[in-house]
Amino acid sequence: MKTFYITTAIDYVNGSPHLGHAYEKVLTDVIARFRRMMGEKVYFLTGTDEHGQKIQQSARAQGIEPQDYVDGIAPEFKAMCEKLEISNDDFIRTTETRHKKVVCALLLQLFDKGEIYKAEYEGYYSTRQEQFLQDKDRNEDGSWPEIYGEVTQITESNYFFKLAGYQEWLIEHIKTHPEFIIPRYRAKQVLEFLAEPLNDLCISRPKERLEWGIPLPFDPDFVTYVWFDALTNYYSAVADQPDMWPASFHVIGKDILVPPHAVYWPIILQACGLALPQSILAHGWWSINGAKMSKSTGNFVEPAQFVDQFGVDALRYFLIREMSVGQDSDFSMEQFLVRYNSELANNLGNLVNRTLNMTTRFADSIVPAPAELGEPEAILQAAWTKARDESIPLFEQFQFNVGLERAMSFITATNTYIQQREPWKLGKSEDPADQALLRTALATMAEALRLGSSLFLAVTPSSVAKIRGVLSYEAGPVWKDELVWDNRLTGNAVEKTCILFPRPEKKS
RNA sequence: GGGCCUUUAGCUCAAUGGUUAGAGCAGGGGACUCAUAAUCCCUUGGUUCCGGGUUCGAAUCCCGGAGGGCCUACCA
């Protein structure tokens, strides 16, 4: 079986992780976990991008070496993954030897094939900003904005990668592989970009301008520039492992689809004789309280702090429940609390607690065997079949927001069922018929809880583990076997109480 | 300038061209007491952004317009 190899984009370590980073990790993790549940062999990679001018500058500003600088920040990203319970198998850093070796090997291969050549470029250069400028950077009257300081025309040699020759091939590939770019409408944006002739890609920087990078294997006076370095992580992390390449999924933000992931990366791979990834999934962006996320305005959510306050599953659930994959969404405390209170605390969490409580109170904490089943049980079982059979295909199509809604509707149906059976009344009756109904009701509640919660396993794994724990239930290795309604909880001793999602304390 | 996406209830979202456009939350009324002031039932709420067209039938397809968002190459 081909390994389902899935990656996130690697994060640039020029700052601490924020909500956007957290979302991409969680989304990728949910896909990875779901695929594992569906029986696939999964390999999940994430990591950090650690070269480049901004990092060199930040390090210099602190008076330390770039390596020391990135060594200080990369652990923050690793820690965020742990905090979010991301199930990655590997974490690659572009400053690691294993990565640099592969980058050099690919560059050398392409240089030897004649796909990389040296050329001179003449352009306007800002010494203050240490960058070349384009005409679009000019003011309307043709002058240069003041932030650039003195702008001079200079000539610089660099190495270029021949992109243009692959243009027609790439267009054809995108057109014949509808699953290559997800959501599909994003492919149009790529094709639009490819409608214009491609220029070759500058892949180097002279060392006097940029030191902090991987030296070109064929010219030590230059380092390689961002794309050959960063994109290659997907391959370098698994280059020595069999049955891994090509990647199945690259999960990225919509901002880096065109041109890097949808144009540069496929062409690099093709030129190197490597297979292309099956799919690139471009997700949308979070705004916060309707405003674009930015540090300067101070309106960003600190993921770690959020997890400390509400729990990891609350954040994971909200991110996946609220966003329609591919589109943008807004994050607000109001909306978060609505989801948290109504869906997690009141609906699911309260179902857990009332089930335990009634089982304890009316059956000495032991799940009874069901007696005869009546119409309410039949209705609930039908609701289960519907929720299960609808949500799984939705998850497969990355429509997690809708899938979670369907799954949650079964939790609601279970609460409705309890209301119909009124076990608290049956429990106070001496009538043997009522006692039989009580056993049926308690058994049905527990089983519905076991089944319903299992639909949330990819999104809220530790909460599902807790639910199984308080039911003294140990799940088997095959997820789909967990989705069959039977009496496997009969005789289990349950906990007396469990507050899964405590209601947040009200601010007075 | 060219192009793409988007607009459905107060909010977040559903609806292979096919009953009277549906859920959740919020709002209103009621029931219940096992439970985290919870849960359950009933209910208010729509010119599907606007205007045309195709069709037996349009939220859905086509044309035009409006609002919102985004892309527009080697950032050398």
Coordinates of C-alpha atoms (C1' of nucleotides) in Angstrom, one line a residue:
Chain A
M1 CA 0.0 0.0 0.0
K2 CA 1.3 3.4 -0.9
T3 CA 1.9 5.5 2.1
F4 CA -0.4 8.5 2.4
Y5 CA 2.3 11.2 2.8
I6 CA 0.9 14.5 3.9
T7 CA 2.7 17.8 4.7
T8 CA 2.1 21.3 6.0
A9 CA 3.9 24.2 4.7
I10 CA 7.0 24.9 6.8
D11 CA 6.8 28.0 8.8
Y12 CA 9.2 30.9 8.6
V13 CA 10.7 31.3 12.0
N14 CA 10.9 35.1 12.0
G15 CA 8.4 35.4 14.8
S16 CA 6.2 33.3 17.1
P17 CA 3.4 31.0 15.9
H18 CA 0.0 32.5 15.6
L19 CA -3.5 31.3 14.9
G20 CA -2.9 30.9 11.2
H21 CA 0.0 28.5 11.9
A22 CA -2.1 26.7 14.4
Y23 CA -5.0 26.2 11.9
E24 CA -2.8 24.7 9.2
K25 CA -1.4 22.3 11.6
V26 CA -4.8 21.3 13.0
L27 CA -6.3 20.9 9.5
T28 CA -3.5 18.7 8.3
D29 CA -3.6 16.7 11.5
V30 CA -7.3 16.1 11.1
I31 CA -6.8 14.8 7.6
A32 CA -3.9 12.7 8.7
R33 CA -5.8 11.2 11.6
F34 CA -8.9 10.6 9.5
R35 CA -6.8 8.7 6.9
R36 CA -5.3 6.6 9.6
M37 CA -8.8 5.8 10.9
M38 CA -9.8 4.8 7.4
G39 CA -7.0 2.2 7.4
E40 CA -4.4 4.0 5.4
K41 CA -0.7 4.0 6.3
V42 CA 0.1 7.7 6.9
Y43 CA 3.2 9.7 7.2
F44 CA 2.9 13.3 8.4
L45 CA 5.6 15.9 8.0
T46 CA 5.8 19.5 9.3
G47 CA 8.7 21.8 10.0
T48 CA 10.4 25.2 9.8
D49 CA 12.0 27.4 7.1
E50 CA 15.1 28.9 8.7
H51 CA 17.2 30.7 6.0
G52 CA 16.9 34.1 4.4
Q53 CA 17.5 37.7 4.8
K54 CA 14.9 38.5 7.4
I55 CA 16.3 35.9 9.8
Q56 CA 19.8 37.1 9.1
Q57 CA 18.7 40.7 10.0
S58 CA 16.8 39.6 13.1
A59 CA 19.8 37.7 14.4
R60 CA 22.1 40.6 13.7
A61 CA 19.7 43.0 15.5
Q62 CA 20.0 40.8 18.6
G63 CA 23.7 40.5 18.1
I64 CA 23.7 36.7 17.8
E65 CA 24.4 34.1 15.1
P66 CA 21.6 33.2 12.8
Q67 CA 21.9 29.6 13.8
D68 CA 21.5 30.5 17.5
Y69 CA 18.5 32.7 16.5
V70 CA 16.6 29.9 14.7
D71 CA 17.6 27.4 17.4
G72 CA 15.7 29.7 19.8
I73 CA 12.5 30.0 17.8
A74 CA 12.2 26.6 16.1
P75 CA 11.4 24.9 19.5
E76 CA 8.4 27.3 19.8
F77 CA 6.9 25.8 16.7
K78 CA 7.6 22.3 17.9
A79 CA 6.1 23.1 21.2
M80 CA 3.0 24.4 19.5
C81 CA 2.6 21.1 17.6
E82 CA 2.8 19.2 20.9
K83 CA 0.3 21.6 22.5
L84 CA -2.1 21.2 19.7
E85 CA -1.7 17.4 19.8
I86 CA -0.5 17.3 16.2
S87 CA 0.3 13.7 15.2
N88 CA 3.3 14.5 12.9
D89 CA 5.8 11.7 12.3
D90 CA 8.7 14.1 11.6
F91 CA 9.6 17.7 12.0
I92 CA 12.2 19.0 9.5
R93 CA 14.3 22.1 9.8
T94 CA 15.9 23.6 6.7
T95 CA 19.1 24.1 8.6
E96 CA 19.5 20.4 9.2
T97 CA 22.3 18.5 7.3
R98 CA 19.9 15.9 5.9
H99 CA 18.0 18.7 4.2
K100 CA 21.0 20.7 2.9
K101 CA 22.5 17.5 1.4
V102 CA 19.4 16.9 -0.7
V103 CA 19.0 20.5 -1.8
C104 CA 22.6 20.4 -3.0
A105 CA 22.2 17.1 -4.8
L106 CA 19.1 18.4 -6.7
L107 CA 20.8 21.7 -7.6
L108 CA 23.9 19.9 -8.8
Q109 CA 21.8 17.5 -10.9
L110 CA 20.0 20.3 -12.6
F111 CA 23.2 22.3 -13.1
D112 CA 24.8 19.3 -14.8
K113 CA 21.8 18.9 -17.0
G114 CA 22.0 22.5 -18.1
E115 CA 18.7 23.5 -16.5
I116 CA 20.5 26.1 -14.4
Y117 CA 22.6 28.9 -16.0
K118 CA 24.3 32.0 -14.9
A119 CA 23.2 35.4 -16.2
E120 CA 23.5 39.1 -15.4
Y121 CA 20.7 41.2 -14.3
E122 CA 20.5 45.0 -14.3
G123 CA 18.1 46.7 -12.1
Y124 CA 17.3 49.3 -9.4
Y125 CA 18.8 48.5 -6.0
S126 CA 18.0 50.0 -2.6
T127 CA 21.0 49.8 -0.4
R128 CA 19.0 50.7 2.7
Q129 CA 16.4 47.9 2.1
E130 CA 19.0 45.6 0.6
Q131 CA 16.7 44.6 -2.2
F132 CA 16.0 45.2 -5.9
L133 CA 13.0 47.3 -6.8
Q134 CA 10.5 47.0 -9.5
D135 CA 8.6 49.6 -11.4
K136 CA 5.5 48.8 -9.4
D137 CA 7.4 50.0 -6.3
R138 CA 7.6 53.5 -7.7
N139 CA 5.5 56.5 -6.7
E140 CA 2.9 57.7 -9.1
D141 CA 5.3 60.5 -10.3
G142 CA 8.0 58.0 -11.0
S143 CA 10.2 58.7 -8.0
W144 CA 11.1 56.1 -5.4
P145 CA 9.4 56.1 -2.0
E146 CA 11.6 57.5 0.8
I147 CA 11.8 54.2 2.7
Y148 CA 14.2 52.9 0.0
G149 CA 16.8 55.7 0.6
E150 CA 19.2 56.0 -2.3
V151 CA 18.3 53.9 -5.3
T152 CA 21.0 53.1 -7.8
Q153 CA 21.1 51.1 -11.0
I154 CA 23.4 48.1 -10.6
T155 CA 24.3 44.9 -12.4
E156 CA 24.4 41.6 -10.6
S157 CA 25.2 38.1 -11.7
N158 CA 22.9 35.3 -10.6
Y159 CA 21.8 31.7 -11.4
F160 CA 18.6 31.1 -13.1
F161 CA 16.4 27.9 -13.5
K162 CA 14.8 27.3 -16.8
L163 CA 11.1 27.3 -16.0
A164 CA 9.7 28.3 -19.4
G165 CA 10.3 25.0 -21.1
Y166 CA 7.9 23.3 -18.8
Q167 CA 5.0 25.6 -19.2
E168 CA 2.9 23.7 -21.7
W169 CA 3.6 20.4 -19.8
L170 CA 2.4 22.0 -16.6
I171 CA -0.8 23.4 -18.1
E172 CA -1.6 20.0 -19.5
H173 CA -0.9 18.3 -16.2
I174 CA -3.3 20.6 -14.3
K175 CA -6.0 20.2 -16.9
T176 CA -5.8 16.4 -16.9
H177 CA -5.5 16.0 -13.1
P178 CA -8.5 17.6 -11.6
E179 CA -7.5 16.5 -8.1
F180 CA -4.1 18.2 -8.4
I181 CA -5.3 21.5 -6.9
I182 CA -8.0 21.6 -4.2
P183 CA -10.4 23.3 -4.1
R184 CA -10.9 23.0 -7.8
Y185 CA -11.7 26.6 -8.4
R186 CA -8.1 27.5 -7.3
A187 CA -6.8 25.7 -10.4
K188 CA -8.3 28.4 -12.5
Q189 CA -6.1 30.9 -10.8
V190 CA -3.1 28.8 -11.6
L191 CA -4.0 28.4 -15.2
E192 CA -4.7 32.2 -15.4
F193 CA -1.1 32.7 -14.2
L194 CA 0.2 30.2 -16.7
A195 CA -1.6 32.0 -19.6
E196 CA 1.2 34.5 -19.7
P197 CA 4.7 33.3 -20.7
L198 CA 6.9 32.2 -17.7
N199 CA 10.3 33.8 -17.1
D200 CA 13.1 31.8 -15.7
L201 CA 13.4 31.8 -12.0
C202 CA 16.3 33.4 -10.2
I203 CA 17.5 30.9 -7.6
S204 CA 20.5 32.5 -6.1
R205 CA 21.8 35.4 -4.1
P206 CA 25.4 36.6 -4.0
K207 CA 27.0 35.9 -0.6
E208 CA 27.9 39.6 -0.1
R209 CA 24.2 40.3 0.0
L210 CA 22.9 37.2 1.7
E211 CA 25.0 34.9 3.7
W212 CA 22.4 32.9 5.5
G213 CA 21.5 30.2 3.1
I214 CA 22.7 27.0 1.5
P215 CA 25.8 27.6 -0.7
L216 CA 25.4 26.5 -4.3
P217 CA 27.3 23.3 -4.8
F218 CA 28.7 24.6 -8.1
D219 CA 29.6 28.1 -7.0
P220 CA 30.5 28.9 -3.4
D221 CA 30.1 32.7 -3.9
F222 CA 26.3 32.2 -4.0
V223 CA 23.6 30.8 -1.7
T224 CA 20.4 29.3 -3.0
Y225 CA 17.3 31.5 -2.6
V226 CA 14.1 30.6 -0.9
W227 CA 12.2 28.3 -3.2
F228 CA 14.7 25.7 -4.0
D229 CA 15.5 25.6 -0.3
A230 CA 12.1 25.7 1.3
L231 CA 10.0 23.6 -1.1
T232 CA 12.6 20.9 -1.2
N233 CA 11.8 20.0 2.4
Y234 CA 8.9 17.9 1.3
Y235 CA 11.3 15.6 -0.5
S236 CA 14.4 15.9 1.6
A237 CA 12.6 14.6 4.7
V238 CA 11.8 11.3 3.0
A239 CA 14.5 11.0 0.3
D240 CA 16.0 8.1 2.1
Q241 CA 12.8 6.3 2.8
P242 CA 11.2 3.8 0.4
D243 CA 7.6 4.0 -0.7
M244 CA 7.2 7.5 0.4
W245 CA 7.6 9.8 -2.6
P246 CA 5.6 11.3 -4.2
A247 CA 3.7 13.2 -1.5
S248 CA -0.1 12.6 -1.5
F249 CA -1.0 16.0 0.0
H250 CA 0.6 19.3 0.5
V251 CA -1.6 21.5 2.7
I252 CA -0.7 25.2 2.3
G253 CA -2.2 28.6 2.6
K254 CA -3.8 30.2 -0.4
D255 CA -1.1 32.9 -0.5
I256 CA 1.6 30.5 -1.5
L257 CA -0.3 28.5 -4.1
V258 CA 0.6 30.7 -7.0
P259 CA 3.4 30.6 -8.1
P260 CA 5.5 28.6 -5.6
H261 CA 3.6 25.4 -5.0
A262 CA 1.5 25.2 -8.1
V263 CA 4.2 26.3 -10.6
Y264 CA 7.8 26.3 -9.2
W265 CA 7.5 23.1 -7.3
P266 CA 6.0 20.8 -9.9
I267 CA 8.5 22.1 -12.5
I268 CA 11.5 21.5 -10.1
L269 CA 10.3 18.0 -9.5
Q270 CA 9.7 17.3 -13.2
A271 CA 13.1 18.7 -14.1
C272 CA 14.7 16.4 -11.5
G273 CA 12.8 13.4 -12.8
L274 CA 10.7 13.1 -9.6
A275 CA 7.0 12.3 -9.5
L276 CA 4.5 15.1 -8.7
P277 CA 2.4 15.2 -5.6
Q278 CA -1.1 14.0 -6.0
S279 CA -2.8 17.1 -4.5
I280 CA -2.2 20.5 -3.2
L281 CA -4.8 21.7 -0.8
A282 CA -5.0 25.5 -0.4
H283 CA -6.8 26.7 2.6
G284 CA -8.1 30.2 3.5
W285 CA -7.2 32.7 6.0
W286 CA -8.5 33.6 9.4
S287 CA -9.5 37.2 10.2
I288 CA -10.0 38.2 13.8
N289 CA -13.1 40.2 14.8
G290 CA -13.4 41.0 11.1
A291 CA -10.0 42.5 10.8
K292 CA -7.0 41.1 9.0
M293 CA -4.6 39.3 11.4
S294 CA -1.6 41.3 12.3
K295 CA 0.7 41.9 15.2
S296 CA 0.8 45.6 14.7
T297 CA -2.9 46.0 15.5
G298 CA -2.5 43.5 18.3
N299 CA -5.6 41.5 17.4
F300 CA -4.1 38.1 17.1
V301 CA -5.0 35.1 19.2
E302 CA -2.2 33.4 21.0
P303 CA -2.8 29.6 20.4
A304 CA -0.9 28.3 23.4
Q305 CA -2.7 30.6 25.8
F306 CA -6.0 29.7 24.2
V307 CA -5.4 26.0 24.7
D308 CA -4.5 26.7 28.4
Q309 CA -7.7 28.5 28.9
F310 CA -10.2 26.3 27.1
G311 CA -8.4 23.0 26.3
V312 CA -6.9 21.8 23.1
D313 CA -10.0 20.1 21.8
A314 CA -12.1 23.2 22.1
L315 CA -9.7 25.1 19.8
R316 CA -9.3 22.2 17.4
Y317 CA -13.0 21.8 17.2
F318 CA -13.7 25.4 16.6
L319 CA -11.1 25.8 13.9
I320 CA -12.4 22.8 12.0
R321 CA -16.1 23.3 12.7
E322 CA -16.1 27.0 11.8
M323 CA -14.1 27.1 8.6
S324 CA -15.2 25.8 5.2
V325 CA -11.9 24.5 3.9
G326 CA -10.5 26.8 1.2
Q327 CA -12.5 29.8 2.2
D328 CA -11.7 32.5 4.7
S329 CA -13.4 32.7 8.1
D330 CA -13.6 35.0 11.0
F331 CA -12.4 34.2 14.6
S332 CA -14.2 36.0 17.4
M333 CA -14.6 35.2 21.0
E334 CA -18.4 35.5 20.7
Q335 CA -18.5 32.9 17.9
F336 CA -16.1 30.7 19.8
L337 CA -18.2 30.7 22.9
V338 CA -21.3 30.0 20.9
R339 CA -19.8 26.8 19.5
Y340 CA -18.1 25.9 22.8
N341 CA -21.2 26.3 25.0
S342 CA -23.9 25.1 22.7
E343 CA -22.2 22.2 20.9
L344 CA -19.3 21.0 23.1
A345 CA -20.5 21.8 26.7
N346 CA -24.3 21.7 26.5
N347 CA -24.8 19.1 23.8
L348 CA -21.9 16.6 23.9
G349 CA -20.4 17.3 27.3
N350 CA -23.7 17.3 29.1
L351 CA -24.7 14.1 27.4
V352 CA -21.7 12.4 28.8
N353 CA -22.3 13.7 32.3
R354 CA -26.1 12.9 32.4
T355 CA -25.4 9.4 31.0
L356 CA -22.9 8.6 33.7
N357 CA -25.0 10.2 36.3
M358 CA -28.1 8.2 35.5
T359 CA -26.2 4.9 35.0
T360 CA -24.7 5.5 38.5
R361 CA -27.9 6.5 40.1
F362 CA -30.2 3.9 38.6
A363 CA -28.0 1.0 37.8
D364 CA -25.1 1.1 40.3
S365 CA -22.7 2.4 37.6
I366 CA -23.0 -0.7 35.5
V367 CA -24.2 -0.5 31.9
P368 CA -27.1 -2.9 31.8
A369 CA -28.0 -5.2 29.0
P370 CA -30.9 -3.8 26.9
A371 CA -34.3 -5.4 27.2
E372 CA -36.8 -5.2 24.4
L373 CA -36.3 -2.4 21.9
G374 CA -39.1 -0.1 21.0
E375 CA -39.8 2.7 18.5
P376 CA -37.6 5.3 20.2
E377 CA -34.6 3.0 19.9
A378 CA -35.4 2.3 16.3
I379 CA -35.6 6.0 15.5
L380 CA -32.3 6.6 17.3
Q381 CA -30.5 3.7 15.5
A382 CA -31.8 5.0 12.2
A383 CA -30.4 8.5 13.1
W384 CA -27.1 6.8 13.9
T385 CA -26.9 5.1 10.5
K386 CA -27.7 8.4 8.8
A387 CA -25.2 10.5 10.7
R388 CA -22.4 7.9 10.1
D389 CA -23.1 7.4 6.5
E390 CA -23.4 11.1 5.8
S391 CA -20.5 12.4 7.8
I392 CA -17.8 10.0 6.5
P393 CA -18.1 11.0 2.9
L394 CA -18.1 14.7 3.9
F395 CA -14.9 14.2 5.9
E396 CA -13.4 12.4 2.8
Q397 CA -14.2 15.5 0.8
F398 CA -12.7 17.9 3.4
Q399 CA -16.1 19.3 4.2
F400 CA -15.4 19.0 7.9
N401 CA -17.6 21.8 8.9
V402 CA -20.7 20.1 7.5
G403 CA -19.5 16.6 8.6
L404 CA -19.2 17.8 12.2
E405 CA -22.6 19.3 12.0
R406 CA -24.1 16.0 10.9
A407 CA -22.2 14.2 13.7
M408 CA -23.4 16.7 16.2
S409 CA -26.9 16.1 15.1
F410 CA -26.7 12.6 16.3
I411 CA -25.7 13.8 19.7
T412 CA -28.8 16.0 19.7
A413 CA -30.9 13.0 18.6
T414 CA -29.5 11.1 21.6
N415 CA -30.5 13.9 24.0
T416 CA -33.9 13.8 22.4
Y417 CA -34.2 10.1 22.9
I418 CA -33.4 10.4 26.6
Q419 CA -36.1 13.0 26.9
Q420 CA -38.6 10.6 25.4
R421 CA -37.7 7.7 27.6
E422 CA -37.4 9.7 30.8
P423 CA -35.1 7.2 32.6
W424 CA -35.4 9.2 35.8
K425 CA -39.1 8.3 36.0
L426 CA -38.5 4.7 35.1
G427 CA -35.8 4.5 37.8
K428 CA -38.3 5.4 40.5
S429 CA -40.9 2.8 39.4
E430 CA -41.2 -0.6 40.9
D431 CA -43.0 -2.0 37.8
P432 CA -41.0 -4.7 36.1
A433 CA -42.0 -3.4 32.7
D434 CA -40.6 0.0 33.7
Q435 CA -37.4 -1.6 35.0
A436 CA -36.9 -3.4 31.7
L437 CA -37.4 -0.1 29.8
L438 CA -34.9 1.5 32.1
R439 CA -32.3 -1.1 31.2
T440 CA -33.0 -0.5 27.6
A441 CA -32.8 3.2 27.9
L442 CA -29.5 3.2 29.9
A443 CA -27.9 0.7 27.5
T444 CA -29.0 2.7 24.5
M445 CA -27.7 6.0 25.9
A446 CA -24.3 4.5 26.6
E447 CA -24.1 2.9 23.2
A448 CA -25.2 6.0 21.4
L449 CA -22.5 8.0 23.3
R450 CA -19.8 5.5 22.4
L451 CA -20.8 5.5 18.7
G452 CA -21.5 9.2 18.4
S453 CA -18.3 10.3 20.0
S454 CA -16.3 8.1 17.7
L455 CA -17.2 10.4 14.8
F456 CA -15.2 13.2 16.5
L457 CA -12.1 11.1 16.9
A458 CA -10.0 12.9 14.2
V459 CA -10.9 16.4 15.5
T460 CA -11.1 16.0 19.3
P461 CA -9.0 12.9 19.9
S462 CA -8.3 13.4 23.6
S463 CA -11.9 14.1 24.5
V464 CA -13.0 10.9 22.7
A465 CA -10.3 9.0 24.7
K466 CA -11.8 10.5 27.9
I467 CA -15.3 9.4 26.9
R468 CA -14.1 5.9 26.2
G469 CA -12.3 6.0 29.5
V470 CA -15.3 6.9 31.6
L471 CA -17.2 4.1 29.9
S472 CA -14.4 1.7 30.7
Y473 CA -14.2 1.0 27.0
E474 CA -11.2 0.1 25.1
A475 CA -11.5 0.6 21.4
G476 CA -10.2 -1.9 18.9
P477 CA -7.6 -1.2 16.2
V478 CA -10.0 -0.8 13.3
W479 CA -12.0 2.4 13.5
K480 CA -14.8 1.3 11.2
D481 CA -15.5 -1.6 13.6
E482 CA -16.3 1.0 16.2
L483 CA -19.2 2.3 14.2
V484 CA -21.4 -0.7 14.5
W485 CA -24.3 -0.6 16.9
D486 CA -24.3 -3.5 19.3
N487 CA -24.1 -4.2 23.1
R488 CA -20.4 -4.3 23.7
L489 CA -20.7 -1.9 26.7
T490 CA -22.9 -4.3 28.6
G491 CA -21.5 -4.9 32.1
N492 CA -19.0 -2.0 31.9
A493 CA -18.5 0.0 35.1
V494 CA -18.7 3.7 34.4
E495 CA -17.4 6.7 36.2
K496 CA -19.9 8.7 38.4
T497 CA -19.3 12.0 36.7
C498 CA -17.3 13.7 34.0
I499 CA -17.3 17.4 33.0
L500 CA -15.7 17.2 29.6
F501 CA -16.1 20.9 28.6
P502 CA -16.5 23.0 31.7
R503 CA -18.5 26.2 31.1
P504 CA -16.1 29.2 31.1
E505 CA -16.4 31.3 34.2
K506 CA -18.4 34.4 33.5
K507 CA -16.6 37.6 33.7
S508 CA -18.4 39.9 36.1
Chain B
rG1 C1' -7.0 47.4 -17.6
rG2 C1' -7.6 41.7 -17.6
rG3 C1' -9.2 37.6 -14.7
rC4 C1' -10.9 34.6 -10.5
rC5 C1' -13.9 33.8 -6.1
rU6 C1' -18.1 35.3 -3.3
rU7 C1' -23.3 37.3 -1.9
rU8 C1' -29.2 32.3 0.9
rA9 C1' -33.1 34.0 8.0
rG10 C1' -30.3 38.8 12.9
rC11 C1' -25.3 35.4 12.9
rU12 C1' -22.6 30.8 11.0
rC13 C1' -23.8 27.7 7.1
rA14 C1' -26.9 23.6 4.0
rA15 C1' -29.8 22.6 -0.4
rU16 C1' -27.1 15.9 -7.8
rG17 C1' -32.1 21.8 -12.3
rG18 C1' -37.4 18.9 -9.2
rU19 C1' -42.6 18.9 -3.0
rU20 C1' -44.0 24.7 0.5
rA21 C1' -35.5 26.9 0.1
rG22 C1' -33.6 23.9 5.3
rA23 C1' -30.3 23.2 10.0
rG24 C1' -27.7 25.2 14.3
rC25 C1' -27.2 29.6 17.3
rA26 C1' -29.7 34.1 18.7
rG27 C1' -35.3 35.9 19.7
rG28 C1' -40.5 34.4 21.6
rG29 C1' -43.6 30.6 24.2
rG30 C1' -44.0 26.0 26.9
rA31 C1' -42.4 21.2 29.2
rC32 C1' -39.1 18.6 32.2
rU33 C1' -35.7 17.7 36.6
rC34 C1' -31.0 12.7 35.2
rA35 C1' -27.5 16.6 33.9
rU36 C1' -22.4 21.7 33.2
rA37 C1' -28.6 27.6 34.8
rA38 C1' -28.6 21.7 31.3
rU39 C1' -32.0 19.1 28.1
rC40 C1' -36.7 18.6 25.1
rC41 C1' -41.0 20.5 22.3
rC42 C1' -43.5 24.5 19.7
rU43 C1' -42.7 29.1 17.4
rU44 C1' -41.1 34.1 14.9
rG45 C1' -38.0 35.1 11.0
rG46 C1' -36.6 34.8 3.3
rU47 C1' -37.9 39.7 -2.9
rU48 C1' -32.0 33.2 -2.2
rC49 C1' -27.9 41.0 -3.7
rC50 C1' -30.6 43.5 -8.3
rG51 C1' -32.5 43.1 -13.5
rG52 C1' -33.2 40.2 -17.7
rG53 C1' -33.1 35.3 -20.3
rU54 C1' -33.3 29.6 -21.1
rU55 C1' -36.7 25.8 -19.0
rC56 C1' -42.7 22.2 -17.7
rG57 C1' -39.6 23.8 -13.4
rA58 C1' -33.9 28.2 -11.4
rA59 C1' -30.7 29.6 -5.1
rU60 C1' -28.7 26.3 -8.9
rC61 C1' -27.6 27.3 -15.9
rC62 C1' -26.7 32.0 -19.4
rC63 C1' -26.2 37.6 -20.1
rG64 C1' -25.9 42.4 -17.7
rG65 C1' -25.3 45.2 -13.1
rA66 C1' -24.1 46.2 -7.6
rG67 C1' -21.4 45.1 -2.9
rG68 C1' -17.2 42.3 -0.8
rG69 C1' -12.5 39.6 -1.3
rC70 C1' -8.2 38.1 -4.1
rC71 C1' -4.6 37.3 -8.3
rU72 C1' -1.9 39.7 -12.2
rA73 C1' 5.5 36.3 -13.6
rC74 C1' 12.0 36.0 -12.4
rC75 C1' 9.6 40.9 -5.5
rA76 C1' 16.6 39.1 -9.3

